[in-house]
Short mmCIF file of C-alpha atoms in Angstrom, two decimals:
data_model
loop_
_atom_site.label_atom_id
_atom_site.label_comp_id
_atom_site.label_asym_id
_atom_site.label_seq_id
_atom_site.Cartn_x
_atom_site.Cartn_y
_atom_site.Cartn_z
CA MET J 24 19.29 -19.66 -9.59
CA THR J 25 17.51 -21.23 -12.57
CA ARG J 26 13.74 -21.59 -12.71
CA VAL J 27 13.96 -25.41 -12.36
CA ARG J 28 16.18 -25.14 -9.28
CA ARG J 29 13.86 -22.51 -7.81
CA VAL J 30 10.87 -24.82 -8.20
CA LEU J 31 12.68 -27.80 -6.65
CA ALA J 32 13.89 -25.67 -3.76
CA ALA J 33 10.41 -24.27 -3.23
CA LEU J 34 8.90 -27.76 -3.06
CA LEU J 35 11.56 -29.02 -0.67
CA LEU J 36 11.07 -26.08 1.67
CA VAL J 37 7.28 -26.29 1.91
CA PRO J 38 6.31 -26.07 5.58
CA VAL J 39 3.59 -28.18 7.14
CA LEU J 40 0.39 -26.14 7.42
CA THR J 41 -2.20 -28.73 8.34
CA GLY J 42 -5.02 -27.12 10.25
CA CYS J 43 -3.68 -23.57 9.98
CA PHE J 44 -6.99 -22.34 8.59
CA ALA J 45 -9.38 -24.08 10.94
CA SER J 46 -12.42 -21.84 10.89
CA ASN J 47 -12.92 -19.48 13.80
CA GLY J 48 -16.49 -18.85 12.75
CA ASP J 49 -19.68 -20.69 13.50
CA SER J 50 -19.85 -23.86 11.41
CA ALA J 51 -23.54 -23.24 10.86
CA ASP J 52 -22.54 -20.41 8.56
CA ASP J 53 -20.81 -22.82 6.19
CA ASP J 54 -23.94 -24.24 4.57
CA ALA J 55 -25.04 -23.62 1.00
CA ASN J 56 -27.70 -21.10 1.95
CA SER J 57 -25.51 -18.72 3.92
CA GLY J 58 -22.33 -19.10 1.87
CA SER J 59 -18.99 -20.64 2.79
CA ARG J 60 -16.36 -18.76 4.74
CA LEU J 61 -13.29 -17.60 2.84
CA ARG J 62 -9.81 -18.46 4.03
CA VAL J 63 -7.32 -15.73 3.20
CA ALA J 64 -3.54 -15.70 3.65
CA LEU J 65 -2.13 -12.17 3.88
CA ALA J 66 1.56 -11.30 3.66
CA PHE J 67 1.74 -8.42 6.11
CA PRO J 68 0.95 -8.87 9.79
CA PRO J 69 -0.47 -5.70 11.35
CA ALA J 70 2.30 -3.21 11.96
CA GLU J 71 0.18 -0.90 14.12
CA ASN J 72 -2.46 -3.13 15.74
CA LEU J 73 -4.78 -2.53 12.75
CA LEU J 74 -4.84 1.20 13.34
CA PRO J 75 -6.99 2.42 10.43
CA HIS J 76 -5.05 5.67 9.89
CA GLY J 77 -1.65 4.12 9.27
CA ALA J 78 0.13 1.37 7.40
CA ASP J 79 -2.55 -1.21 8.29
CA ALA J 80 -5.33 0.72 6.58
CA THR J 81 -5.03 -1.25 3.34
CA ILE J 82 -5.38 -4.54 5.24
CA LEU J 83 -8.81 -3.39 6.37
CA SER J 84 -9.85 -2.16 2.92
CA ARG J 85 -8.60 -5.32 1.16
CA LEU J 86 -10.72 -7.44 3.48
CA GLY J 87 -13.86 -5.38 2.87
CA VAL J 88 -14.00 -4.02 6.43
CA THR J 89 -13.60 -0.27 5.98
CA GLU J 90 -14.79 2.31 3.46
CA SER J 91 -14.05 5.94 2.80
CA LEU J 92 -16.26 8.66 1.36
CA THR J 93 -15.03 7.85 -2.13
CA ALA J 94 -13.29 4.97 -3.92
CA LEU J 95 -11.11 4.56 -7.01
CA ASP J 96 -12.62 3.21 -10.21
CA ALA J 97 -10.75 1.16 -12.82
CA ASN J 98 -9.44 4.33 -14.45
CA GLY J 99 -8.12 5.76 -11.20
CA SER J 100 -10.88 8.37 -10.92
CA ALA J 101 -12.90 9.12 -7.79
CA ALA J 102 -16.09 7.04 -7.55
CA PRO J 103 -18.95 7.06 -5.03
CA ALA J 104 -18.62 5.04 -1.83
CA LEU J 105 -20.15 6.35 1.41
CA ALA J 106 -20.66 9.60 -0.46
CA ALA J 107 -23.20 9.17 -3.25
CA SER J 108 -22.17 12.43 -4.92
CA TRP J 109 -20.24 15.66 -4.40
CA LYS J 110 -19.77 19.11 -5.83
CA GLN J 111 -17.11 21.78 -5.57
CA GLU J 112 -18.45 25.03 -4.13
CA ASN J 113 -15.23 27.03 -4.48
CA ASP J 114 -11.52 26.33 -4.73
CA ARG J 115 -11.32 25.32 -1.05
CA THR J 116 -14.76 23.91 -0.27
CA TRP J 117 -16.59 20.76 -1.35
CA LEU J 118 -20.02 19.44 -0.35
CA PHE J 119 -20.39 15.64 -0.14
CA THR J 120 -23.85 14.06 -0.09
CA LEU J 121 -24.01 10.85 1.93
CA ARG J 122 -25.91 7.71 1.00
CA GLU J 123 -28.02 5.87 3.57
CA ALA J 124 -25.70 3.48 5.40
CA THR J 125 -25.27 1.80 8.77
CA PHE J 126 -22.22 1.22 10.90
CA GLN J 127 -21.53 -2.35 11.96
CA ASP J 128 -22.47 -1.45 15.55
CA GLY J 129 -26.02 -0.69 14.36
CA THR J 130 -25.83 3.10 14.44
CA ASP J 131 -26.55 5.25 11.40
CA VAL J 132 -23.93 6.93 9.24
CA THR J 133 -24.79 10.61 9.65
CA PRO J 134 -23.13 13.87 8.64
CA SER J 135 -21.96 14.45 12.20
CA THR J 136 -20.41 10.98 12.56
CA VAL J 137 -18.61 11.35 9.24
CA ALA J 138 -17.32 14.80 10.20
CA GLU J 139 -16.14 13.39 13.53
CA ALA J 140 -14.34 10.50 11.85
CA LEU J 141 -12.52 12.79 9.43
CA THR J 142 -11.58 15.12 12.27
CA HIS J 143 -10.02 12.20 14.14
CA ALA J 144 -8.03 11.34 11.00
CA THR J 145 -6.64 14.87 10.81
CA GLU J 146 -5.51 14.60 14.43
CA ALA J 147 -3.89 11.15 14.09
CA LYS J 148 -0.17 10.83 14.90
CA PRO J 149 1.61 10.18 12.67
CA GLU J 150 -0.68 11.79 10.17
CA PRO J 151 -2.17 9.63 7.40
CA ALA J 152 -0.04 9.78 4.26
CA ALA J 153 -3.09 10.98 2.31
CA LEU J 154 -3.12 14.18 4.39
CA SER J 155 0.55 14.99 3.98
CA GLY J 156 0.76 18.75 3.53
CA VAL J 157 -3.03 19.13 3.69
CA THR J 158 -5.14 20.80 6.37
CA LEU J 159 -8.89 20.19 6.22
CA THR J 160 -11.97 20.63 8.36
CA ALA J 161 -15.23 18.70 8.04
CA LYS J 162 -18.63 19.90 9.25
CA ALA J 163 -22.12 18.41 9.05
CA GLU J 164 -24.51 20.11 6.65
CA GLY J 165 -28.21 19.31 6.91
CA SER J 166 -29.54 15.78 7.01
CA ASN J 167 -27.15 14.17 4.52
CA GLY J 168 -24.32 16.57 3.72
CA VAL J 169 -20.71 17.00 4.85
CA ARG J 170 -18.91 20.20 3.91
CA ILE J 171 -15.13 19.83 3.74
CA THR J 172 -12.92 22.90 3.59
CA THR J 173 -9.17 22.85 3.00
CA LYS J 174 -6.72 25.51 4.14
CA ASP J 175 -5.31 25.73 0.62
CA PRO J 176 -6.99 24.84 -2.68
CA ASP J 177 -7.03 21.07 -3.16
CA PRO J 178 -8.28 20.20 -6.66
CA VAL J 179 -8.05 16.44 -6.03
CA LEU J 180 -9.88 16.27 -2.71
CA PRO J 181 -12.36 13.58 -3.91
CA LEU J 182 -9.37 11.41 -4.90
CA ARG J 183 -7.66 12.11 -1.58
CA LEU J 184 -10.73 11.04 0.38
CA SER J 185 -10.65 7.63 -1.29
CA SER J 186 -7.60 6.73 0.79
CA PRO J 187 -8.04 3.65 3.00
CA SER J 188 -6.41 5.66 5.80
CA LEU J 189 -9.38 8.06 5.75
CA ALA J 190 -11.96 5.36 6.39
CA VAL J 191 -15.12 6.38 8.24
CA LEU J 192 -15.74 4.60 11.55
CA SER J 193 -18.51 4.99 14.13
CA PRO J 194 -18.03 7.18 17.24
CA LYS J 195 -17.55 4.01 19.30
CA ALA J 196 -14.22 3.41 17.49
CA TYR J 197 -12.73 6.51 19.08
CA ASP J 198 -13.75 5.83 22.69
CA GLY J 199 -10.36 4.45 23.64
CA LYS J 200 -7.66 6.91 24.64
CA ASP J 201 -4.76 5.01 23.12
CA ARG J 202 -6.05 3.67 19.81
CA VAL J 203 -8.81 3.68 17.22
CA ASP J 204 -10.69 0.37 17.28
CA PRO J 205 -12.01 -0.95 13.93
CA VAL J 206 -13.59 -4.05 15.51
CA GLY J 207 -17.32 -3.82 14.79
CA THR J 208 -17.24 -0.10 14.00
CA ALA J 209 -16.74 0.13 10.22
CA THR J 210 -19.22 0.14 7.32
CA GLY J 211 -17.98 -2.51 4.85
CA PRO J 212 -19.56 -5.83 3.87
CA PHE J 213 -17.42 -7.73 6.40
CA GLU J 214 -17.19 -6.98 10.12
CA LEU J 215 -13.96 -7.51 12.02
CA THR J 216 -14.94 -9.50 15.09
CA LYS J 217 -11.69 -10.84 16.48
CA VAL J 218 -7.98 -10.09 16.14
CA THR J 219 -5.43 -12.56 17.44
CA GLY J 220 -2.32 -10.46 17.79
CA SER J 221 -0.36 -10.37 14.55
CA THR J 222 -1.26 -13.91 13.52
CA ALA J 223 -4.96 -14.07 12.67
CA ALA J 224 -8.25 -12.24 12.38
CA THR J 225 -11.88 -13.29 12.09
CA LEU J 226 -14.52 -11.45 10.06
CA ASP J 227 -18.24 -12.11 9.77
CA ARG J 228 -20.62 -10.95 7.07
CA PHE J 229 -22.33 -7.63 7.86
CA ASP J 230 -25.89 -8.30 6.75
CA ASP J 231 -26.98 -4.64 6.80
CA TYR J 232 -24.31 -3.48 4.38
CA TRP J 233 -25.68 -0.72 2.12
CA GLY J 234 -24.23 -2.37 -0.98
CA GLY J 235 -26.03 -5.69 -0.48
CA ARG J 236 -25.39 -8.90 1.40
CA ALA J 237 -21.99 -10.51 0.75
CA GLN J 238 -22.02 -13.99 -0.75
CA ALA J 239 -19.43 -15.34 1.70
CA SER J 240 -20.55 -15.72 5.30
CA GLY J 241 -17.23 -14.55 6.67
CA ILE J 242 -13.46 -14.56 6.34
CA ASP J 243 -10.79 -16.36 8.33
CA VAL J 244 -7.50 -14.54 7.93
CA LYS J 245 -4.01 -15.77 8.65
CA PHE J 246 -1.07 -13.38 8.50
CA ILE J 247 1.75 -15.44 7.02
CA ALA J 248 4.92 -13.47 6.38
CA ASP J 249 6.71 -16.42 4.74
CA GLY J 250 5.93 -16.55 1.01
CA THR J 251 6.63 -20.27 0.72
CA ALA J 252 4.10 -20.94 3.47
CA ARG J 253 1.46 -18.78 1.75
CA THR J 254 1.96 -20.65 -1.51
CA SER J 255 1.78 -24.00 0.27
CA ALA J 256 -1.46 -22.99 2.00
CA LEU J 257 -3.05 -22.30 -1.38
CA ARG J 258 -1.65 -25.41 -3.06
CA THR J 259 -2.81 -27.75 -0.30
CA GLY J 260 -6.27 -26.22 -0.11
CA GLU J 261 -5.71 -24.61 3.30
CA ALA J 262 -6.28 -21.14 1.81
CA ASP J 263 -8.69 -19.87 -0.83
CA LEU J 264 -6.81 -16.63 -1.50
CA ALA J 265 -3.12 -15.90 -0.92
CA GLU J 266 -1.57 -12.53 -1.67
CA ALA J 267 1.91 -11.52 -2.85
CA LEU J 268 3.16 -14.97 -3.81
CA PRO J 269 6.89 -15.32 -4.50
CA VAL J 270 7.96 -15.26 -8.13
CA ALA J 271 10.13 -18.27 -7.35
CA GLN J 272 7.02 -20.26 -6.43
CA ALA J 273 4.79 -19.24 -9.34
CA ALA J 274 5.71 -22.28 -11.44
CA THR J 275 4.70 -24.63 -8.62
CA LEU J 276 1.06 -23.53 -9.03
CA ASP J 277 -1.38 -24.45 -11.75
CA GLU J 278 -1.74 -21.67 -14.28
CA ASP J 279 -5.40 -21.09 -13.42
CA THR J 280 -4.58 -20.44 -9.75
CA ARG J 281 -1.89 -17.79 -10.19
CA LYS J 282 -3.08 -14.36 -11.23
CA ALA J 283 -0.50 -11.75 -12.23
CA THR J 284 -1.70 -8.16 -12.00
CA ALA J 285 0.23 -5.16 -13.29
CA THR J 286 0.35 -2.69 -10.46
CA THR J 287 1.43 0.85 -9.75
CA ARG J 288 3.97 -0.57 -7.29
CA THR J 289 7.62 0.37 -7.70
CA THR J 290 10.46 -1.30 -5.84
CA SER J 291 13.19 1.22 -5.14
CA LEU J 292 16.36 1.81 -3.16
CA GLN J 293 15.80 4.71 -0.77
CA LEU J 294 19.12 6.33 0.16
CA ASN J 295 19.42 8.15 3.49
CA THR J 296 20.26 11.73 2.52
CA ALA J 297 20.41 13.07 6.10
CA SER J 298 23.07 10.94 7.77
CA GLY J 299 25.64 8.27 7.07
CA ALA J 300 27.51 7.58 3.86
CA PHE J 301 24.72 8.60 1.51
CA LYS J 302 24.49 12.07 2.97
CA ASP J 303 27.18 12.70 0.34
CA PRO J 304 25.42 13.17 -3.04
CA LYS J 305 28.53 11.93 -4.83
CA LEU J 306 28.27 8.56 -3.10
CA ARG J 307 24.54 8.44 -3.88
CA ALA J 308 25.46 8.99 -7.52
CA ALA J 309 28.02 6.19 -7.29
CA ALA J 310 25.40 3.81 -5.91
CA ARG J 311 22.91 4.70 -8.63
CA ALA J 312 25.54 4.22 -11.36
CA ALA J 313 26.48 0.79 -9.98
CA ILE J 314 22.99 -0.68 -10.16
CA ASP J 315 21.81 -2.76 -13.13
CA THR J 316 18.00 -2.76 -12.92
CA SER J 317 17.52 -5.12 -15.87
CA ALA J 318 19.32 -7.84 -13.92
CA LEU J 319 16.69 -7.48 -11.21
CA ALA J 320 13.69 -7.52 -13.56
CA ASP J 321 14.89 -10.52 -15.58
CA GLY J 322 16.70 -12.40 -12.82
CA VAL J 323 14.99 -11.90 -9.48
CA TYR J 324 11.49 -11.26 -10.86
CA GLU J 325 11.74 -13.68 -13.81
CA GLY J 326 9.79 -11.37 -16.11
CA TYR J 327 7.09 -10.45 -13.56
CA ALA J 328 8.46 -6.88 -13.47
CA ASP J 329 9.82 -4.13 -15.70
CA ALA J 330 13.18 -2.45 -15.16
CA GLY J 331 12.83 0.75 -13.15
CA THR J 332 12.44 3.93 -15.15
CA GLY J 333 11.12 6.34 -12.51
CA ILE J 334 8.94 6.67 -9.45
CA TYR J 335 5.96 5.85 -11.68
CA GLY J 336 5.96 2.72 -13.83
CA PRO J 337 4.11 1.40 -16.90
CA ALA J 338 0.83 0.86 -15.01
CA VAL J 339 0.64 4.66 -14.68
CA THR J 340 -0.10 4.81 -18.38
CA TRP J 341 0.30 8.54 -18.92
CA ALA J 342 3.68 8.85 -17.19
CA GLU J 343 6.12 7.65 -19.84
CA GLY J 344 5.03 10.18 -22.44
CA LYS J 345 5.50 13.03 -19.98
CA ARG J 346 8.75 11.90 -18.31
CA THR J 347 11.68 14.34 -18.35
CA GLN J 348 15.30 13.55 -17.59
CA PRO J 349 16.68 14.35 -14.13
CA THR J 350 18.98 17.34 -13.91
CA GLY J 351 21.53 18.53 -11.37
CA ARG J 352 22.88 15.12 -10.43
CA ALA J 353 26.20 15.07 -8.62
CA LYS J 354 29.23 13.48 -10.23
CA ALA J 355 29.92 10.02 -8.80
CA ALA J 356 32.86 9.62 -6.43
CA ALA J 357 34.83 6.44 -5.84
CA PRO J 358 33.36 4.55 -2.85
CA ASP J 359 36.83 3.38 -1.68
CA GLY J 360 35.44 0.79 0.70
CA THR J 361 32.73 2.98 2.23
CA LYS J 362 30.59 0.86 4.56
CA VAL J 363 26.81 1.02 4.19
CA THR J 364 23.88 -0.88 5.70
CA ILE J 365 20.93 -1.78 3.47
CA ALA J 366 17.71 -2.90 5.14
CA THR J 367 14.66 -4.60 3.68
CA TYR J 368 11.81 -6.88 4.72
CA ASP J 369 10.81 -10.43 3.81
CA ASN J 370 7.02 -10.07 3.67
CA ARG J 371 7.51 -9.49 -0.05
CA PRO J 372 9.73 -12.49 -0.73
CA GLU J 373 11.70 -11.06 -3.64
CA LEU J 374 13.02 -8.11 -1.63
CA PRO J 375 15.75 -9.98 0.27
CA GLU J 376 16.98 -11.40 -3.03
CA VAL J 377 16.88 -7.92 -4.57
CA ALA J 378 18.95 -6.66 -1.64
CA GLN J 379 21.44 -9.50 -2.12
CA VAL J 380 21.89 -8.64 -5.81
CA LEU J 381 22.30 -4.95 -4.91
CA LYS J 382 24.94 -5.93 -2.35
CA GLN J 383 26.91 -7.72 -5.06
CA GLN J 384 26.59 -4.84 -7.51
CA LEU J 385 27.55 -2.20 -4.96
CA GLU J 386 30.49 -4.22 -3.69
CA ARG J 387 31.80 -4.57 -7.24
CA ALA J 388 31.68 -0.76 -7.38
CA GLY J 389 33.76 -0.46 -4.19
CA PHE J 390 31.25 -0.28 -1.32
CA LYS J 391 31.25 -2.61 1.67
CA VAL J 392 27.65 -3.65 2.30
CA GLU J 393 25.87 -5.14 5.30
CA LEU J 394 22.30 -6.40 4.87
CA GLN J 395 19.54 -6.40 7.48
CA VAL J 396 16.34 -8.31 6.72
CA ARG J 397 13.36 -8.10 9.04
CA GLU J 398 9.61 -8.45 8.99
CA TYR J 399 8.09 -5.13 7.89
CA SER J 400 6.41 -4.43 11.24
CA ARG J 401 9.86 -4.56 12.87
CA LEU J 402 11.51 -2.43 10.21
CA GLU J 403 9.24 0.54 9.52
CA SER J 404 9.89 2.73 12.57
CA ASP J 405 13.68 2.39 12.32
CA ALA J 406 13.57 3.10 8.59
CA LEU J 407 11.48 6.23 9.12
CA ASP J 408 13.91 7.32 11.85
CA GLY J 409 16.82 7.11 9.39
CA LYS J 410 18.68 4.31 11.19
CA PHE J 411 19.84 2.66 7.94
CA ASP J 412 21.96 3.96 5.08
CA ALA J 413 19.46 2.61 2.57
CA VAL J 414 16.16 0.73 2.44
CA VAL J 415 14.82 -1.52 -0.31
CA LEU J 416 11.13 -0.63 -0.40
CA ALA J 417 8.18 -1.80 -2.49
CA ARG J 418 5.71 1.10 -2.66
CA ASN J 419 2.42 1.43 -4.52
CA THR J 420 2.68 4.97 -5.83
CA LEU J 421 -1.09 5.51 -6.06
CA VAL J 422 -2.32 3.55 -3.03
CA ASP J 423 -2.65 6.48 -0.66
CA THR J 424 -4.92 8.73 -2.71
CA GLY J 425 -4.89 7.76 -6.38
CA ASP J 426 -3.30 11.15 -6.97
CA PRO J 427 0.24 10.85 -8.38
CA VAL J 428 1.41 13.89 -6.43
CA ALA J 429 0.51 12.44 -3.02
CA VAL J 430 3.34 9.90 -2.95
CA LEU J 431 5.82 12.65 -3.80
CA ALA J 432 4.60 14.81 -0.92
CA SER J 433 4.58 12.00 1.65
CA ASP J 434 7.83 10.29 0.61
CA TYR J 435 10.17 13.05 -0.58
CA THR J 436 9.33 16.42 1.02
CA CYS J 437 10.73 17.92 4.21
CA ASP J 438 7.43 17.39 6.06
CA GLY J 439 6.53 14.06 4.42
CA GLY J 440 5.27 11.42 6.82
CA TYR J 441 6.75 8.44 4.91
CA ASN J 442 10.13 9.91 3.99
CA MET J 443 12.52 6.94 4.31
CA ALA J 444 15.10 8.81 2.22
CA GLN J 445 15.09 11.63 4.82
CA LEU J 446 15.07 14.02 1.86
CA CYS J 447 14.68 17.73 2.53
CA ASP J 448 15.45 19.73 -0.60
CA LYS J 449 14.03 23.20 -1.31
CA ARG J 450 13.94 22.59 -5.07
CA VAL J 451 12.02 19.35 -4.61
CA ASP J 452 9.58 20.91 -2.14
CA ALA J 453 8.89 23.75 -4.58
CA ALA J 454 8.30 21.33 -7.47
CA VAL J 455 5.94 19.19 -5.40
CA ALA J 456 4.07 22.28 -4.17
CA LYS J 457 3.59 23.42 -7.76
CA ALA J 458 2.17 20.02 -8.69
CA GLU J 459 -0.16 20.06 -5.67
CA SER J 460 -1.56 23.43 -6.72
CA SER J 461 -2.34 22.36 -10.31
CA ALA J 462 -6.08 21.80 -10.86
CA ASP J 463 -6.11 20.80 -14.53
CA THR J 464 -5.43 17.07 -14.95
CA ASP J 465 -2.85 17.43 -17.74
CA GLU J 466 -1.08 20.27 -15.96
CA ARG J 467 -1.01 18.27 -12.73
CA GLN J 468 0.50 15.28 -14.50
CA ASP J 469 3.12 17.47 -16.19
CA ALA J 470 4.00 19.05 -12.85
CA ALA J 471 4.18 15.64 -11.18
CA MET J 472 6.69 14.47 -13.77
CA ALA J 473 8.75 17.64 -13.30
CA ALA J 474 8.76 16.94 -9.55
CA GLU J 475 9.75 13.33 -10.23
CA ALA J 476 12.73 14.59 -12.25
CA ALA J 477 13.74 16.92 -9.40
CA ILE J 478 13.59 14.04 -6.90
CA LEU J 479 15.55 11.69 -9.14
CA GLY J 480 18.09 14.47 -9.61
CA THR J 481 18.98 14.25 -5.92
CA ASP J 482 19.67 10.48 -6.20
CA ALA J 483 17.70 10.04 -2.98
CA VAL J 484 15.85 7.18 -4.66
CA VAL J 485 16.92 4.64 -7.28
CA PRO J 486 13.89 3.03 -8.99
CA LEU J 487 14.66 -0.66 -9.37
CA VAL J 488 11.64 -2.44 -10.88
CA HIS J 489 7.94 -1.90 -11.52
CA GLN J 490 6.14 -4.96 -10.25
CA GLN J 491 3.42 -7.33 -11.15
CA ILE J 492 1.80 -8.91 -8.10
CA ILE J 493 1.00 -12.62 -8.12
CA THR J 494 -2.14 -13.54 -6.21
CA GLY J 495 -3.10 -17.14 -5.58
CA VAL J 496 -6.79 -17.74 -6.24
CA GLY J 497 -8.24 -21.19 -5.56
CA THR J 498 -10.09 -22.85 -8.43
CA SER J 499 -13.32 -22.83 -6.42
CA VAL J 500 -13.14 -19.07 -5.80
CA SER J 501 -14.90 -16.46 -7.92
CA GLY J 502 -15.14 -12.72 -7.63
CA ALA J 503 -11.70 -11.93 -6.19
CA LEU J 504 -10.99 -8.21 -6.60
CA LEU J 505 -7.52 -7.70 -8.09
CA ASP J 506 -6.65 -4.10 -8.87
CA PRO J 507 -3.45 -2.20 -9.68
CA TYR J 508 -3.83 -0.02 -6.57
CA GLU J 509 -3.91 -3.08 -4.25
CA ARG J 510 -6.76 -1.65 -2.19
CA THR J 511 -9.21 -4.49 -2.76
CA LEU J 512 -9.18 -8.26 -2.55
CA VAL J 513 -12.52 -9.41 -1.12
CA GLY J 514 -15.94 -7.90 -1.85
CA THR J 515 -19.62 -8.75 -1.81
CA GLY J 516 -19.29 -11.03 -4.83
CA THR J 517 -16.24 -12.98 -3.64
CA ARG J 518 -17.16 -16.56 -2.80
CA ARG J 519 -16.25 -20.22 -3.01
#
């Protein structure tokens, strides 16, 4: 479809959204002195009832609700957050010094509450991706210290603790037997006050935030899976911020309202190595050989992406110079009409079109392909259970910890908690373990690239494109936080 036809189709399909962002907050908060409320359209409805240890953790961090001990700075290094500083005592033990902070329920952030929160994270089922392959214990130390000890040496522990899934919540959050409740129990500049199923959420400014009072008085969130609807909400003034806008809709927005950010997100085809057609490495090789990634980058993404080169893309600036070629790949076999099911989700609007192009390419190579498209919250559990032959997945490779090795451990090892490829390969596990044990930054990067080559050698994953994310930012909005790790969106300085 040409760009002109895309734009015309997008305009014709715009849904009516009048009133969809009617404020749930007190109108008295909307005056000039207290700051206007922000209206935010998010692409992904909660998949796990906003459980802070799982897939919904980044929703909470992007809205400024939760914080971890550390954060990621612009260079991808660990930076202070709830921990003001830290030091390594030996190869398995670190001491973190806490800043003075208050939970949104009015209680103090103390060493014991932080240790309790981290202990709950280690016991969460399924385990947070940031803790894949890691065993740690946290204990209070004095009036402002938390000593964290790992079973094995973990040279990137400060990076690991920056994960949104390791956010620190007050003891009240863990009172329920069935779930962890982030409503009013976090530490960020905005307090989650109301959740309306998977459709909306209301946040109010937390005036006692340690980092200073936010300029916006609150946030009204709508979860809008349809990309056309998100774009329309921004264009008609119903939303101030809209994430993950469709490439096909970009030209319908004024240039100053669409912000393209290079990210560490890679869209890939995850092939089920444990069951079904792609259990055969020769058929995985045939699928990989049939795919033209440049057609996806130039066609589907219209230049807002680079053709896939590996698990890590151009936004991981050191990767290309260290990349090695995969070895041990099987020789492709003729598909001869082999039937396969490819699943994807429509929260990221390009993915169904990517899947459609892959269907055409694979069918030309001799496969028979069925597509299944769902909302992500209805797809994840089946994908993790290996119920599809393949999954088209958009994954930020540094979102979990900022450490390049973490995504390899969680997505491609036998015990990985986010292993949609169902990969269990001794050579891969050994390569990832070697990377995890490397303390020197250069050595760790080299080992990560060697592990990437081992994973690609199995053809369990076919990197398709490395994405730019388009965020809609209203002309009256300033201070939106756009970062390549996609952990932030709204902060203390975001306002309209």
